Amino acid sequence: MKKAIRNLLLGLAILPFSVLAPNGNAQASLAVTQWFFGNWDCTIDGRPAKMQWRVVDDTQVNCNGDVCSSSSGVKVVGRFSDNGSAWVPLATRYSNRTDLGIRYLGREQDNWFLRFEPRGQSASGWTTWRGNRYPLMCRKLAR
């Protein structure tokens, strides 16, 4: 019985969001846009690569016995594909008007950096792997 009540409450907590936003991104659409959001074509040490940054819903549901509560929010998620390989998650370490600190979340995690050039819709910086830096160049794709 407790499980049925919990599932009902979870459904009711999510219902208003699904009614307001059938595609599930109403909250994400309210986030402030950053220069690095979107799709990028890159080269990493001369190899082709792709990078993507998105804002996604991050609804949290917590239950204590038969009582459940939910809170809505958003989070920034990134991913990177090196030369057509599988997508690997990225996280932001920091960002400002021109700089982006990136945390590569692959097997060998490391910190990366990009600096944005608004006139050319491009960014350049570096990746690191096993203590060595490698050039990273990216061009933002049109929406």
PDB file of N, CA and C in Angstrom, residues 13 15-16 25 70 85 87 91-92 97 126:
ATOM      1  N   ALA A  13       3.250  14.852  -8.329  1.00  0.00           N
ATOM      2  CA  ALA A  13       4.320  15.857  -8.283  1.00  0.00           C
ATOM      3  C   ALA A  13       4.806  16.196  -9.679  1.00  0.00           C
ATOM      4  N   LEU A  15       2.979  15.682 -12.556  1.00  0.00           N
ATOM      5  CA  LEU A  15       1.867  16.041 -13.433  1.00  0.00           C
ATOM      6  C   LEU A  15       1.862  17.506 -13.849  1.00  0.00           C
ATOM      7  N   PRO A  16       1.996  18.484 -12.919  1.00  0.00           N
ATOM      8  CA  PRO A  16       1.946  19.880 -13.382  1.00  0.00           C
ATOM      9  C   PRO A  16       2.998  20.200 -14.424  1.00  0.00           C
ATOM     10  N   ASN A  25      10.901  20.295 -20.918  1.00  0.00           N
ATOM     11  CA  ASN A  25      12.009  21.230 -20.744  1.00  0.00           C
ATOM     12  C   ASN A  25      11.559  22.639 -20.379  1.00  0.00           C
ATOM     13  N   SER A  70       8.783  17.263  -4.003  1.00  0.00           N
ATOM     14  CA  SER A  70       9.632  17.412  -5.186  1.00  0.00           C
ATOM     15  C   SER A  70      10.095  18.853  -5.296  1.00  0.00           C
ATOM     16  N   SER A  85      34.371   8.691 -31.507  1.00  0.00           N
ATOM     17  CA  SER A  85      34.264   7.706 -30.423  1.00  0.00           C
ATOM     18  C   SER A  85      33.004   7.965 -29.598  1.00  0.00           C
ATOM     19  N   TRP A  87      30.411   9.130 -26.769  1.00  0.00           N
ATOM     20  CA  TRP A  87      30.292  10.396 -26.043  1.00  0.00           C
ATOM     21  C   TRP A  87      30.734  10.197 -24.602  1.00  0.00           C
ATOM     22  N   ALA A  91      31.736  18.337 -17.431  1.00  0.00           N
ATOM     23  CA  ALA A  91      31.112  19.210 -16.436  1.00  0.00           C
ATOM     24  C   ALA A  91      31.808  20.567 -16.486  1.00  0.00           C
ATOM     25  N   THR A  92      31.086  21.601 -16.090  1.00  0.00           N
ATOM     26  CA  THR A  92      31.713  22.920 -16.001  1.00  0.00           C
ATOM     27  C   THR A  92      32.377  23.055 -14.638  1.00  0.00           C
ATOM     28  N   ARG A  97      32.366  35.419 -19.137  1.00  0.00           N
ATOM     29  CA  ARG A  97      32.019  35.922 -20.477  1.00  0.00           C
ATOM     30  C   ARG A  97      32.875  35.324 -21.584  1.00  0.00           C
ATOM     31  N   TRP A 126      42.862  24.172 -24.453  1.00  0.00           N
ATOM     32  CA  TRP A 126      43.648  22.960 -24.347  1.00  0.00           C
ATOM     33  C   TRP A 126      42.910  21.884 -23.567  1.00  0.00           C
TER      34      TRP A 126
END
